[in-house]
PDB file of C-alpha atoms and ligand atoms in Angstrom:
ATOM      1  CA  MET V1081     155.394 165.181  20.521  1.00 37.00           C
ATOM      2  CA  SER V1082     157.262 167.325  18.043  1.00 40.00           C
ATOM      3  CA  ASP V1083     159.503 165.449  15.634  1.00 46.00           C
ATOM      4  CA  GLN V1084     161.704 168.536  15.394  1.00 53.00           C
ATOM      5  CA  ASN V1085     163.497 167.950  18.631  1.00 56.00           C
ATOM      6  CA  PRO V1086     163.228 164.310  19.649  1.00 61.00           C
ATOM      7  CA  PRO V1087     164.150 163.706  23.285  1.00 60.00           C
ATOM      8  CA  ASP V1088     165.809 160.321  22.654  1.00 69.00           C
ATOM      9  CA  GLY V1089     167.773 161.422  19.572  1.00 76.00           C
ATOM     10  CA  LYS V1090     165.499 159.540  17.155  1.00 79.00           C
ATOM     11  CA  HIS V1091     162.737 160.381  14.706  1.00 79.00           C
ATOM     12  CA  GLN V1092     159.368 158.686  15.097  1.00 72.00           C
ATOM     13  CA  SER V1093     160.407 156.369  12.233  1.00 73.00           C
ATOM     14  CA  GLY V1094     163.302 155.117  14.389  1.00 78.00           C
ATOM     15  CA  ALA V1095     165.857 156.983  12.262  1.00 82.00           C
ATOM     16  CA  PRO V1096     168.624 158.519  14.354  1.00 83.00           C
ATOM     17  CA  TRP V1097     168.659 162.303  14.529  1.00 81.00           C
ATOM     18  CA  ARG V1098     171.475 163.416  12.239  1.00 83.00           C
ATOM     19  CA  ASN V1099     171.996 167.108  11.952  1.00 83.00           C
ATOM     20  CA  PHE V1100     173.207 168.207   8.549  1.00 82.00           C
ATOM     21  CA  TYR V1101     174.764 171.658   8.619  1.00 78.00           C
ATOM     22  CA  GLY V1102     175.609 172.150   4.937  1.00 79.00           C
ATOM     23  CA  ARG V1103     173.506 173.500   2.084  1.00 80.00           C
ATOM     24  CA  LEU V1104     170.815 171.331   0.529  1.00 84.00           C
ATOM     25  CA  LYS V1105     169.856 173.715  -2.253  1.00 81.00           C
ATOM     26  CA  GLY V1106     171.537 176.686  -3.876  1.00 77.00           C
ATOM     27  CA  LYS V1107     170.196 179.073  -6.464  1.00 83.00           C
ATOM     28  CA  GLY V1108     167.668 177.886  -9.002  1.00 88.00           C
ATOM     29  CA  LEU V1109     168.414 174.911 -11.161  1.00 92.00           C
ATOM     30  CA  ARG V1110     168.567 175.298 -14.912  1.00 93.00           C
ATOM     31  CA  LYS V1111     165.722 173.682 -16.861  1.00 94.00           C
ATOM     32  CA  SER V1112     168.134 171.115 -18.247  1.00 95.00           C
ATOM     33  CA  GLN V1113     169.265 170.228 -14.722  1.00 95.00           C
ATOM     34  CA  GLU V1114     165.688 169.793 -13.547  1.00 94.00           C
ATOM     35  CA  GLY V1115     165.298 167.389 -16.471  1.00 95.00           C
ATOM     36  CA  TYR V1116     168.375 165.373 -15.431  1.00 96.00           C
ATOM     37  CA  LEU V1117     167.020 165.061 -11.892  1.00 96.00           C
ATOM     38  CA  GLU V1118     163.612 163.925 -13.102  1.00 95.00           C
ATOM     39  CA  GLU V1119     164.812 161.581 -15.817  1.00 96.00           C
ATOM     40  CA  ASP V1120     168.092 160.106 -14.593  1.00 97.00           C
ATOM     41  CA  LEU V1121     168.331 160.127 -10.819  1.00 96.00           C
ATOM     42  CA  GLU V1122     166.029 157.241 -10.041  1.00 96.00           C
ATOM     43  CA  SER V1123     167.716 154.854 -12.439  1.00 97.00           C
ATOM     44  CA  LEU V1124     171.074 155.639 -10.821  1.00 98.00           C
ATOM     45  CA  SER V1125     169.889 154.742  -7.337  1.00 97.00           C
ATOM     46  CA  PRO V1126     172.159 152.311  -5.467  1.00 98.00           C
ATOM     47  CA  GLY V1127     169.079 150.727  -3.796  1.00 97.00           C
ATOM     48  CA  LYS V1128     167.096 151.493  -0.670  1.00 97.00           C
ATOM     49  CA  VAL V1129     169.138 153.866   1.459  1.00 96.00           C
ATOM     50  CA  SER V1130     166.731 156.207   3.235  1.00 92.00           C
ATOM     51  CA  TRP V1131     165.111 155.270   6.541  1.00 91.00           C
ATOM     52  CA  GLU V1132     161.713 155.777   4.968  1.00 91.00           C
ATOM     53  CA  ASP V1133     162.353 153.195   2.225  1.00 94.00           C
ATOM     54  CA  ASN V1134     164.421 150.846   4.351  1.00 95.00           C
ATOM     55  CA  PRO V1135     163.463 151.074   8.034  1.00 94.00           C
ATOM     56  CA  ASP V1136     165.123 147.709   8.804  1.00 95.00           C
ATOM     57  CA  ARG V1137     168.391 148.940   7.313  1.00 96.00           C
ATOM     58  CA  THR V1138     168.729 145.884   5.074  1.00 97.00           C
ATOM     59  CA  PRO V1139     172.182 146.000   3.430  1.00 98.00           C
ATOM     60  CA  LEU V1140     172.371 146.988  -0.245  1.00 98.00           C
ATOM     61  CA  ASP V1141     172.686 144.253  -2.855  1.00 98.00           C
ATOM     62  CA  LEU V1142     175.945 145.330  -4.461  1.00 98.00           C
ATOM     63  CA  LYS V1143     176.044 142.332  -6.794  1.00 98.00           C
ATOM     64  CA  ALA V1144     172.735 143.439  -8.284  1.00 97.00           C
ATOM     65  CA  LEU V1145     174.161 146.943  -8.633  1.00 98.00           C
ATOM     66  CA  PHE V1146     177.650 146.391 -10.020  1.00 98.00           C
ATOM     67  CA  GLY V1147     178.017 142.620 -10.531  1.00 98.00           C
ATOM     68  CA  GLU V1148     181.519 141.454  -9.562  1.00 97.00           C
ATOM     69  CA  LYS V1149     183.054 144.917  -9.885  1.00 98.00           C
ATOM     70  CA  PRO V1150     184.878 146.319  -6.861  1.00 98.00           C
ATOM     71  CA  MET V1151     183.017 149.230  -5.304  1.00 98.00           C
ATOM     72  CA  TRP V1152     184.440 152.678  -4.537  1.00 98.00           C
ATOM     73  CA  LEU V1153     182.747 155.433  -2.551  1.00 99.00           C
ATOM     74  CA  GLU V1154     182.995 159.198  -2.970  1.00 98.00           C
ATOM     75  CA  ILE V1155     181.818 161.234   0.012  1.00 98.00           C
ATOM     76  CA  GLY V1156     180.501 164.720  -0.836  1.00 98.00           C
ATOM     77  CA  PHE V1157     181.248 164.759  -4.572  1.00 98.00           C
ATOM     78  CA  GLY V1158     180.294 168.449  -4.989  1.00 97.00           C
ATOM     79  CA  GLY V1159     179.976 169.096  -8.754  1.00 97.00           C
ATOM     80  CA  GLY V1160     181.011 165.498  -9.530  1.00 98.00           C
ATOM     81  CA  GLU V1161     184.085 166.146 -11.708  1.00 98.00           C
ATOM     82  CA  HIS V1162     186.287 163.739  -9.770  1.00 98.00           C
ATOM     83  CA  MET V1163     183.654 161.020  -9.631  1.00 98.00           C
ATOM     84  CA  VAL V1164     183.027 161.061 -13.389  1.00 98.00           C
ATOM     85  CA  HIS V1165     186.752 161.207 -14.070  1.00 98.00           C
ATOM     86  CA  GLN V1166     187.377 158.117 -11.931  1.00 98.00           C
ATOM     87  CA  ALA V1167     184.400 156.290 -13.428  1.00 98.00           C
ATOM     88  CA  ALA V1168     185.664 156.950 -16.953  1.00 98.00           C
ATOM     89  CA  GLN V1169     189.239 155.900 -16.068  1.00 98.00           C
ATOM     90  CA  ASN V1170     188.095 152.762 -14.243  1.00 98.00           C
ATOM     91  CA  PRO V1171     185.275 151.058 -16.146  1.00 98.00           C
ATOM     92  CA  ASP V1172     185.907 147.843 -14.182  1.00 98.00           C
ATOM     93  CA  VAL V1173     184.934 149.519 -10.919  1.00 98.00           C
ATOM     94  CA  GLY V1174     181.507 150.663  -9.667  1.00 98.00           C
ATOM     95  CA  ILE V1175     181.435 154.021  -7.877  1.00 98.00           C
ATOM     96  CA  ILE V1176     178.770 155.203  -5.448  1.00 98.00           C
ATOM     97  CA  GLY V1177     178.690 158.949  -4.780  1.00 98.00           C
ATOM     98  CA  CYS V1178     176.887 160.629  -1.883  1.00 98.00           C
ATOM     99  CA  GLU V1179     175.986 164.305  -1.902  1.00 97.00           C
ATOM    100  CA  PRO V1180     173.023 166.042  -0.217  1.00 97.00           C
ATOM    101  CA  TYR V1181     173.455 169.306  -2.163  1.00 96.00           C
ATOM    102  CA  ILE V1182     170.914 168.893  -4.948  1.00 96.00           C
ATOM    103  CA  ASN V1183     172.552 171.431  -7.281  1.00 96.00           C
ATOM    104  CA  GLY V1184     175.733 169.327  -7.074  1.00 97.00           C
ATOM    105  CA  VAL V1185     173.749 166.184  -7.864  1.00 97.00           C
ATOM    106  CA  ALA V1186     172.259 167.927 -10.932  1.00 97.00           C
ATOM    107  CA  MET V1187     175.765 168.974 -12.047  1.00 97.00           C
ATOM    108  CA  LEU V1188     177.004 165.403 -11.718  1.00 98.00           C
ATOM    109  CA  LEU V1189     174.061 164.090 -13.739  1.00 98.00           C
ATOM    110  CA  GLY V1190     174.938 166.483 -16.582  1.00 98.00           C
ATOM    111  CA  LYS V1191     178.538 165.229 -16.516  1.00 98.00           C
ATOM    112  CA  ILE V1192     177.434 161.588 -16.457  1.00 98.00           C
ATOM    113  CA  ARG V1193     175.343 162.154 -19.592  1.00 97.00           C
ATOM    114  CA  LYS V1194     178.198 163.895 -21.341  1.00 97.00           C
ATOM    115  CA  ALA V1195     180.815 161.281 -20.445  1.00 98.00           C
ATOM    116  CA  GLY V1196     178.424 158.352 -21.022  1.00 98.00           C
ATOM    117  CA  VAL V1197     179.707 156.475 -17.962  1.00 98.00           C
ATOM    118  CA  GLU V1198     177.526 153.643 -16.682  1.00 97.00           C
ATOM    119  CA  ASN V1199     179.456 152.369 -13.667  1.00 98.00           C
ATOM    120  CA  VAL V1200     178.070 154.900 -11.173  1.00 98.00           C
ATOM    121  CA  ALA V1201     175.292 155.143  -8.591  1.00 98.00           C
ATOM    122  CA  ILE V1202     174.127 158.187  -6.663  1.00 98.00           C
ATOM    123  CA  HIS V1203     172.749 158.642  -3.180  1.00 98.00           C
ATOM    124  CA  PRO V1204     171.446 162.233  -3.139  1.00 96.00           C
ATOM    125  CA  GLY V1205     171.777 162.519   0.627  1.00 96.00           C
ATOM    126  CA  ASP V1206     173.877 162.120   3.724  1.00 96.00           C
ATOM    127  CA  VAL V1207     176.667 159.540   3.608  1.00 97.00           C
ATOM    128  CA  ARG V1208     175.818 158.482   7.165  1.00 97.00           C
ATOM    129  CA  ASP V1209     172.570 156.959   5.848  1.00 96.00           C
ATOM    130  CA  MET V1210     174.662 155.110   3.267  1.00 98.00           C
ATOM    131  CA  PHE V1211     176.991 153.729   5.940  1.00 98.00           C
ATOM    132  CA  ASP V1212     173.998 152.062   7.644  1.00 96.00           C
ATOM    133  CA  VAL V1213     173.264 149.966   4.561  1.00 98.00           C
ATOM    134  CA  LEU V1214     176.696 149.246   3.118  1.00 98.00           C
ATOM    135  CA  PRO V1215     177.728 145.636   3.714  1.00 98.00           C
ATOM    136  CA  ASP V1216     180.738 145.354   6.024  1.00 98.00           C
ATOM    137  CA  GLY V1217     184.042 145.325   4.182  1.00 98.00           C
ATOM    138  CA  SER V1218     182.469 146.264   0.844  1.00 98.00           C
ATOM    139  CA  VAL V1219     184.276 149.516  -0.023  1.00 98.00           C
ATOM    140  CA  GLU V1220     187.603 149.055  -1.785  1.00 98.00           C
ATOM    141  CA  LYS V1221     188.497 152.743  -2.084  1.00 98.00           C
ATOM    142  CA  ALA V1222     186.988 155.861  -0.538  1.00 99.00           C
ATOM    143  CA  PHE V1223     187.476 159.526  -1.408  1.00 98.00           C
ATOM    144  CA  LEU V1224     186.952 162.499   0.891  1.00 98.00           C
ATOM    145  CA  LEU V1225     187.911 165.527  -1.176  1.00 98.00           C
ATOM    146  CA  TYR V1226     187.868 169.014   0.266  1.00 98.00           C
ATOM    147  CA  PRO V1227     185.345 168.240   3.006  1.00 98.00           C
ATOM    148  CA  ASP V1228     183.600 171.194   4.625  1.00 97.00           C
ATOM    149  CA  PRO V1229     186.318 172.817   6.760  1.00 96.00           C
ATOM    150  CA  TRP V1230     184.272 174.106   9.720  1.00 95.00           C
ATOM    151  CA  PRO V1231     187.048 176.492  10.739  1.00 93.00           C
ATOM    152  CA  LYS V1232     185.669 177.607  14.128  1.00 95.00           C
ATOM    153  CA  LYS V1233     186.929 175.491  16.997  1.00 95.00           C
ATOM    154  CA  ARG V1234     183.460 174.925  18.390  1.00 95.00           C
ATOM    155  CA  HIS V1235     182.430 173.496  15.014  1.00 95.00           C
ATOM    156  CA  HIS V1236     185.318 171.035  14.644  1.00 95.00           C
ATOM    157  CA  ARG V1237     183.079 168.245  15.851  1.00 93.00           C
ATOM    158  CA  ARG V1238     180.958 168.759  12.718  1.00 95.00           C
ATOM    159  CA  ARG V1239     183.900 167.780  10.534  1.00 97.00           C
ATOM    160  CA  PHE V1240     183.804 164.475   8.694  1.00 98.00           C
ATOM    161  CA  VAL V1241     187.040 163.401  10.359  1.00 98.00           C
ATOM    162  CA  THR V1242     185.391 162.575  13.671  1.00 97.00           C
ATOM    163  CA  GLN V1243     184.778 159.094  15.027  1.00 97.00           C
ATOM    164  CA  GLU V1244     181.036 159.456  14.362  1.00 95.00           C
ATOM    165  CA  HIS V1245     181.812 159.254  10.635  1.00 97.00           C
ATOM    166  CA  LEU V1246     185.138 157.443  10.564  1.00 98.00           C
ATOM    167  CA  GLN V1247     184.089 154.350  12.489  1.00 98.00           C
ATOM    168  CA  PRO V1248     181.170 153.453  10.210  1.00 98.00           C
ATOM    169  CA  LEU V1249     183.382 154.215   7.211  1.00 98.00           C
ATOM    170  CA  ALA V1250     186.082 151.878   8.562  1.00 98.00           C
ATOM    171  CA  LYS V1251     183.495 149.144   9.126  1.00 98.00           C
ATOM    172  CA  ALA V1252     182.277 149.454   5.536  1.00 98.00           C
ATOM    173  CA  MET V1253     185.806 149.298   4.136  1.00 98.00           C
ATOM    174  CA  LYS V1254     187.649 146.137   3.181  1.00 98.00           C
ATOM    175  CA  PRO V1255     190.891 145.456   5.065  1.00 98.00           C
ATOM    176  CA  GLY V1256     193.701 146.886   2.950  1.00 98.00           C
ATOM    177  CA  ALA V1257     191.337 149.343   1.186  1.00 98.00           C
ATOM    178  CA  ILE V1258     192.559 152.858   0.464  1.00 98.00           C
ATOM    179  CA  PHE V1259     191.079 156.063   1.895  1.00 98.00           C
ATOM    180  CA  ARG V1260     192.121 159.331   0.232  1.00 98.00           C
ATOM    181  CA  VAL V1261     191.640 162.696   1.898  1.00 98.00           C
ATOM    182  CA  ALA V1262     192.409 166.056   0.260  1.00 98.00           C
ATOM    183  CA  THR V1263     192.141 169.376   2.051  1.00 98.00           C
ATOM    184  CA  ASP V1264     193.573 172.895   1.885  1.00 98.00           C
ATOM    185  CA  ILE V1265     193.003 173.609   5.580  1.00 97.00           C
ATOM    186  CA  GLU V1266     196.019 173.022   7.854  1.00 96.00           C
ATOM    187  CA  ASP V1267     193.965 172.391  10.953  1.00 97.00           C
ATOM    188  CA  TYR V1268     191.916 169.872   9.016  1.00 97.00           C
ATOM    189  CA  VAL V1269     195.169 168.043   8.255  1.00 96.00           C
ATOM    190  CA  ARG V1270     195.930 167.980  11.982  1.00 96.00           C
ATOM    191  CA  GLN V1271     192.541 166.535  12.851  1.00 97.00           C
ATOM    192  CA  THR V1272     192.743 164.005   9.985  1.00 97.00           C
ATOM    193  CA  MET V1273     196.144 162.790  11.173  1.00 96.00           C
ATOM    194  CA  GLU V1274     194.859 162.481  14.731  1.00 97.00           C
ATOM    195  CA  GLU V1275     191.476 160.901  14.098  1.00 98.00           C
ATOM    196  CA  VAL V1276     191.780 158.666  11.018  1.00 98.00           C
ATOM    197  CA  PRO V1277     194.415 156.313  12.546  1.00 98.00           C
ATOM    198  CA  LYS V1278     192.248 155.965  15.673  1.00 98.00           C
ATOM    199  CA  ALA V1279     189.517 154.488  13.471  1.00 98.00           C
ATOM    200  CA  GLY V1280     191.815 151.735  12.193  1.00 98.00           C
ATOM    201  CA  PHE V1281     193.802 153.231   9.309  1.00 98.00           C
ATOM    202  CA  GLU V1282     197.500 153.805   8.688  1.00 98.00           C
ATOM    203  CA  TRP V1283     198.903 156.797   6.831  1.00 96.00           C
ATOM    204  CA  LEU V1284     200.831 155.697   3.746  1.00 96.00           C
ATOM    205  CA  ALA V1285     203.570 158.268   3.511  1.00 90.00           C
ATOM    206  CA  GLU V1286     207.120 157.562   2.512  1.00 86.00           C
ATOM    207  CA  GLY V1287     208.424 160.951   3.555  1.00 82.00           C
ATOM    208  CA  PRO V1288     207.260 164.066   5.379  1.00 76.00           C
ATOM    209  CA  GLU V1289     206.659 165.865   2.077  1.00 81.00           C
ATOM    210  CA  ASP V1290     204.471 163.109   0.749  1.00 87.00           C
ATOM    211  CA  TRP V1291     201.278 165.053   1.238  1.00 93.00           C
ATOM    212  CA  ARG V1292     202.404 167.672  -1.323  1.00 93.00           C
ATOM    213  CA  ASN V1293     202.018 165.449  -4.372  1.00 92.00           C
ATOM    214  CA  SER V1294     198.621 164.809  -5.874  1.00 94.00           C
ATOM    215  CA  TRP V1295     197.743 161.261  -6.852  1.00 95.00           C
ATOM    216  CA  ASP V1296     198.767 160.086 -10.348  1.00 95.00           C
ATOM    217  CA  ASP V1297     195.138 159.700 -11.404  1.00 97.00           C
ATOM    218  CA  TRP V1298     194.028 163.014  -9.899  1.00 98.00           C
ATOM    219  CA  ILE V1299     191.758 165.626 -11.466  1.00 98.00           C
ATOM    220  CA  SER V1300     191.465 168.935  -9.669  1.00 97.00           C
ATOM    221  CA  THR V1301     188.027 169.593  -8.171  1.00 97.00           C
ATOM    222  CA  ARG V1302     186.053 172.854  -7.977  1.00 96.00           C
ATOM    223  CA  TYR V1303     187.030 173.340  -4.361  1.00 97.00           C
ATOM    224  CA  GLU V1304     190.671 172.709  -5.084  1.00 98.00           C
ATOM    225  CA  GLN V1305     190.535 175.352  -7.819  1.00 97.00           C
ATOM    226  CA  LYS V1306     189.016 177.783  -5.330  1.00 97.00           C
ATOM    227  CA  ALA V1307     191.737 176.975  -2.776  1.00 97.00           C
ATOM    228  CA  LEU V1308     194.466 177.576  -5.349  1.00 98.00           C
ATOM    229  CA  ARG V1309     192.926 180.901  -6.427  1.00 98.00           C
ATOM    230  CA  GLU V1310     192.887 181.931  -2.780  1.00 98.00           C
ATOM    231  CA  ASP V1311     196.529 180.840  -2.281  1.00 98.00           C
ATOM    232  CA  ARG V1312     195.909 177.888  -0.024  1.00 97.00           C
ATOM    233  CA  THR V1313     198.003 174.738  -0.369  1.00 97.00           C
ATOM    234  CA  PRO V1314     196.410 171.391  -1.170  1.00 97.00           C
ATOM    235  CA  HIS V1315     197.339 168.441   1.040  1.00 97.00           C
ATOM    236  CA  TYR V1316     196.844 164.900  -0.188  1.00 97.00           C
ATOM    237  CA  MET V1317     196.743 162.128   2.388  1.00 97.00           C
ATOM    238  CA  THR V1318     196.448 158.414   1.686  1.00 97.00           C
ATOM    239  CA  PHE V1319     195.461 155.899   4.351  1.00 98.00           C
ATOM    240  CA  ARG V1320     195.087 152.141   4.320  1.00 98.00           C
ATOM    241  CA  ARG V1321     192.421 150.289   6.268  1.00 98.00           C
ATOM    242  CA  LEU V1322     194.112 147.933   8.676  1.00 98.00           C
ATOM    243  CA  GLY V1323     192.867 144.476   9.486  1.00 89.00           C
TER     244      GLY V1323
HETATM  245  C1  SAM W1001     183.609 171.840   0.308  1.00 76.67           C
HETATM  246  S1  SAM W1001     182.572 170.808  -0.626  1.00 76.67           S
HETATM  247  C2  SAM W1001     183.717 169.889  -1.661  1.00 76.67           C
HETATM  248  C3  SAM W1001     183.058 169.273  -2.859  1.00 76.67           C
HETATM  249  C4  SAM W1001     183.968 168.439  -3.792  1.00 76.67           C
HETATM  250  N1  SAM W1001     184.440 167.227  -3.147  1.00 76.67           N
HETATM  251  C5  SAM W1001     185.120 169.248  -4.309  1.00 76.67           C
HETATM  252  O1  SAM W1001     186.271 168.943  -3.967  1.00 76.67           O
HETATM  253  O2  SAM W1001     184.859 170.170  -5.092  1.00 76.67           O
HETATM  254  C6  SAM W1001     182.072 169.567   0.562  1.00 76.67           C
HETATM  255  C7  SAM W1001     180.873 168.771   0.105  1.00 76.67           C
HETATM  256  O3  SAM W1001     180.583 167.748   1.069  1.00 76.67           O
HETATM  257  C8  SAM W1001     179.186 167.594   1.140  1.00 76.67           C
HETATM  258  N2  SAM W1001     178.826 166.964   2.434  1.00 76.67           N
HETATM  259  C9  SAM W1001     178.860 167.529   3.658  1.00 76.67           C
HETATM  260  N3  SAM W1001     178.422 166.673   4.586  1.00 76.67           N
HETATM  261  C10 SAM W1001     178.109 165.518   3.925  1.00 76.67           C
HETATM  262  C11 SAM W1001     177.556 164.267   4.337  1.00 76.67           C
HETATM  263  N4  SAM W1001     177.242 164.030   5.614  1.00 76.67           N
HETATM  264  N5  SAM W1001     177.354 163.322   3.396  1.00 76.67           N
HETATM  265  C12 SAM W1001     177.661 163.552   2.104  1.00 76.67           C
HETATM  266  N6  SAM W1001     178.184 164.719   1.657  1.00 76.67           N
HETATM  267  C13 SAM W1001     178.386 165.692   2.554  1.00 76.67           C
HETATM  268  C14 SAM W1001     178.665 169.020   1.026  1.00 76.67           C
HETATM  269  O4  SAM W1001     177.303 169.069   0.620  1.00 76.67           O
HETATM  270  C15 SAM W1001     179.615 169.612  -0.009  1.00 76.67           C
HETATM  271  O5  SAM W1001     179.120 169.505  -1.325  1.00 76.67           O
END
């Protein structure tokens, strides 16, 4: 039986079949970046996340990782500027970042070295694998910044703001925890407003213009810079996990 197209939606290992449509690798890595990947990535592991290493899906030991620190999660950190910024501003928090694009991971590692932050862990892969192993109610803040827009209607179901992603995220989040979403795509705002509340979140807006203002502790990301150069308007949405 070919493992490429499993009939029951699972790999032979038991791992569910999760299509990933983004890029895993871009153009060649610089020598220095290859060095960061070889030397630093393993020591920044949050624990056993992949199906290969953890077929029983045993939850991560967050105490061993970050002690008593609250844990935040960044989904798709891209080049990592926001993650390092938050880690440096919030030394009393531990931040786990997930990003399957290896060039982005290498960029983050360079920034971690430069900033000297120690309160971070990296899963160089799909956040859905991370959701399997996060203890329920363990995430105190989550960031989804400029997620892949998938502009074609037939691709909207690939967007992060679908129940496939939002329900496991909600389960992993602590009641009252904050979920921030930034996007420059109007239709992505529509889908976010429709889908995120269905997964058990409320939108924290005091007025209709609330989405225009970035957060006080914000640092603009690479994709936001691109959006601004191309004359698209950032939208900042803040949700709270109910419960
Ligand atoms: C448009 S980029 C934005 C990157 C960054 N947040 C920024 O604002 O510059 C979206 C990122 O999400 C990542 N991504 C897509 N699907 C993901 C998934 N299932 N788990 C983790 N990251 C994912 C992509 O690899 C990509 O780097």
